[in-house]
Short mmCIF file of C-alpha atoms in Angstrom, two decimals:
data_model
loop_
_atom_site.label_atom_id
_atom_site.label_comp_id
_atom_site.label_asym_id
_atom_site.label_seq_id
_atom_site.Cartn_x
_atom_site.Cartn_y
_atom_site.Cartn_z
CA MET A 1 -18.78 1.04 -102.22
CA ALA A 2 -19.31 -1.96 -99.95
CA PHE A 3 -18.36 0.32 -97.07
CA PHE A 4 -21.60 2.27 -97.50
CA PHE A 5 -23.66 -0.89 -97.21
CA PHE A 6 -21.95 -2.50 -94.22
CA VAL A 7 -21.50 0.51 -91.94
CA PRO A 8 -25.26 1.14 -91.54
CA LEU A 9 -25.78 -2.55 -90.82
CA LEU A 10 -23.12 -2.48 -88.12
CA LEU A 11 -24.53 0.67 -86.58
CA THR A 12 -28.09 -0.64 -86.44
CA GLY A 13 -26.91 -3.98 -85.09
CA CYS A 14 -25.06 -2.35 -82.21
CA SER A 15 -27.79 0.06 -81.18
CA GLY A 16 -30.14 -2.50 -79.61
CA ASN A 17 -29.39 -1.77 -75.96
CA GLU A 18 -33.01 -1.61 -74.78
CA LYS A 19 -34.24 -4.34 -72.48
CA THR A 20 -37.59 -5.97 -73.10
CA ILE A 21 -39.44 -6.49 -69.84
CA GLU A 22 -43.05 -7.65 -69.69
CA VAL A 23 -45.14 -8.15 -66.55
CA TYR A 24 -48.42 -10.07 -66.30
CA ASP A 25 -50.28 -9.19 -63.13
CA VAL A 26 -53.89 -10.19 -62.54
CA LEU A 27 -54.33 -7.51 -59.88
CA ASP A 28 -52.79 -4.88 -62.15
CA ASP A 29 -50.53 -3.57 -59.37
CA ALA A 30 -48.34 -0.83 -60.84
CA GLN A 31 -45.94 -0.91 -57.87
CA LYS A 32 -45.12 -4.59 -58.50
CA ARG A 33 -44.43 -3.90 -62.17
CA VAL A 34 -42.09 -1.05 -61.24
CA GLU A 35 -40.19 -3.23 -58.76
CA VAL A 36 -39.78 -6.06 -61.29
CA ARG A 37 -38.47 -3.61 -63.87
CA GLU A 38 -36.03 -2.13 -61.32
CA VAL A 39 -34.58 -5.54 -60.47
CA LEU A 40 -34.24 -6.65 -64.08
CA ASP A 41 -32.91 -3.28 -65.26
CA SER A 42 -30.26 -3.33 -62.54
CA ASN A 43 -28.86 -6.64 -63.80
CA GLU A 44 -26.53 -5.94 -66.72
CA ASP A 45 -26.41 -9.61 -67.77
CA VAL A 46 -30.14 -9.76 -68.61
CA TYR A 47 -31.45 -8.35 -71.87
CA SER A 48 -35.05 -9.57 -71.73
CA GLY A 49 -37.45 -10.72 -69.06
CA THR A 50 -41.03 -11.79 -68.44
CA ALA A 51 -42.64 -11.80 -65.00
CA ILE A 52 -45.98 -13.39 -64.18
CA PHE A 53 -47.79 -12.73 -60.91
CA VAL A 54 -50.63 -15.18 -60.31
CA ASP A 55 -52.14 -16.76 -57.19
CA GLN A 56 -49.27 -15.95 -54.77
CA GLN A 57 -46.71 -17.14 -57.30
CA LEU A 58 -44.11 -15.15 -59.18
CA LEU A 59 -42.53 -16.67 -62.26
CA VAL A 60 -39.66 -14.69 -63.77
CA ALA A 61 -38.18 -15.94 -67.03
CA VAL A 62 -35.11 -14.09 -68.27
CA GLN A 63 -32.75 -14.20 -71.20
CA ALA A 64 -29.08 -13.66 -70.50
CA LYS A 65 -26.84 -12.09 -73.08
CA PRO A 66 -25.73 -14.83 -75.52
CA TRP A 67 -22.07 -14.86 -74.52
CA LEU A 68 -23.03 -15.35 -70.85
CA ASP A 69 -24.60 -18.80 -71.10
CA TYR A 70 -22.05 -20.12 -68.63
CA LYS A 71 -23.35 -17.65 -66.00
CA LYS A 72 -27.04 -18.58 -66.20
CA GLU A 73 -27.12 -20.35 -62.83
CA LYS A 74 -25.40 -17.45 -61.11
CA ILE A 75 -27.82 -14.98 -62.72
CA GLU A 76 -30.78 -17.11 -61.59
CA LYS A 77 -29.49 -17.24 -58.00
CA GLU A 78 -28.85 -13.50 -57.83
CA LEU A 79 -32.26 -12.62 -59.24
CA THR A 80 -34.05 -15.18 -57.06
CA LYS A 81 -32.50 -13.62 -53.97
CA GLN A 82 -33.50 -10.10 -55.06
CA PHE A 83 -37.07 -11.09 -55.92
CA GLU A 84 -37.53 -13.10 -52.70
CA GLU A 85 -36.40 -10.07 -50.68
CA ARG A 86 -38.85 -7.75 -52.46
CA PHE A 87 -41.79 -10.14 -52.78
CA THR A 88 -41.79 -12.13 -49.54
CA GLU A 89 -45.46 -13.08 -49.89
CA PHE A 90 -44.87 -14.85 -53.23
CA ASP A 91 -43.42 -18.23 -54.12
CA VAL A 92 -40.65 -17.12 -56.51
CA LEU A 93 -39.15 -19.00 -59.44
CA VAL A 94 -36.51 -17.40 -61.66
CA SER A 95 -35.27 -19.21 -64.75
CA ALA A 96 -32.87 -18.39 -67.57
CA ASP A 97 -34.05 -21.41 -69.59
CA TYR A 98 -35.15 -20.38 -73.08
CA LYS A 99 -38.09 -22.81 -73.28
CA LEU A 100 -39.51 -21.47 -70.03
CA PHE A 101 -38.99 -17.91 -71.30
CA TRP A 102 -40.81 -18.76 -74.52
CA GLU A 103 -43.73 -20.39 -72.67
CA ALA A 104 -43.98 -17.43 -70.27
CA ASN A 105 -44.17 -15.05 -73.21
CA LYS A 106 -47.01 -17.08 -74.69
CA LEU A 107 -48.88 -16.73 -71.39
CA MET A 108 -48.78 -12.94 -71.66
CA GLU A 109 -51.57 -13.16 -74.26
CA GLU A 110 -53.80 -15.43 -72.15
CA LYS A 111 -56.89 -13.78 -70.64
CA ASP A 112 -58.12 -16.67 -68.48
CA GLN A 113 -56.48 -16.41 -65.05
CA GLN A 114 -57.11 -20.09 -64.24
CA LYS A 115 -55.31 -21.22 -67.40
CA VAL A 116 -52.37 -18.97 -66.54
CA ASN A 117 -52.29 -20.34 -63.00
CA ASP A 118 -52.35 -23.95 -64.22
CA LYS A 119 -49.63 -23.31 -66.81
CA VAL A 120 -47.40 -21.56 -64.24
CA LYS A 121 -47.72 -24.59 -61.95
CA LYS A 122 -46.76 -26.91 -64.82
CA LEU A 123 -43.79 -24.72 -65.74
CA LYS A 124 -42.59 -24.72 -62.13
CA GLU A 125 -42.82 -28.52 -62.01
CA LEU A 126 -40.93 -28.76 -65.30
CA GLU A 127 -38.19 -26.47 -63.99
CA LYS A 128 -37.81 -28.57 -60.82
CA GLU A 129 -37.50 -31.76 -62.90
CA GLU A 130 -34.69 -30.24 -64.98
CA THR A 131 -32.57 -29.36 -61.94
#
């Protein structure tokens, strides 16, 4: 009897293979969004990502799969290289830090571009302090 209760739970728990990728772009450039999605989709170690384009800056906050915490720095370096190659005109920051990811997700709801720009600058400073 317990078999009938646990099997559906296991099946639904294992089916979550979709990546969540959100892009905030003031200029609403569809090509940029596609390129960000391509880079993040191509990386098997990332299951969620948020990218923010604002004022010649690109902030990419990603979440690595839970059992890959030891590879976060390597993932950040690989993604930074890929984003810098594709977006040469932007100052790129890629982070796998959960707090930065959480803050970036909160910014997705913000409508005021200046507030987003200020917050991105603060997040970049915070990330530099942590390293």
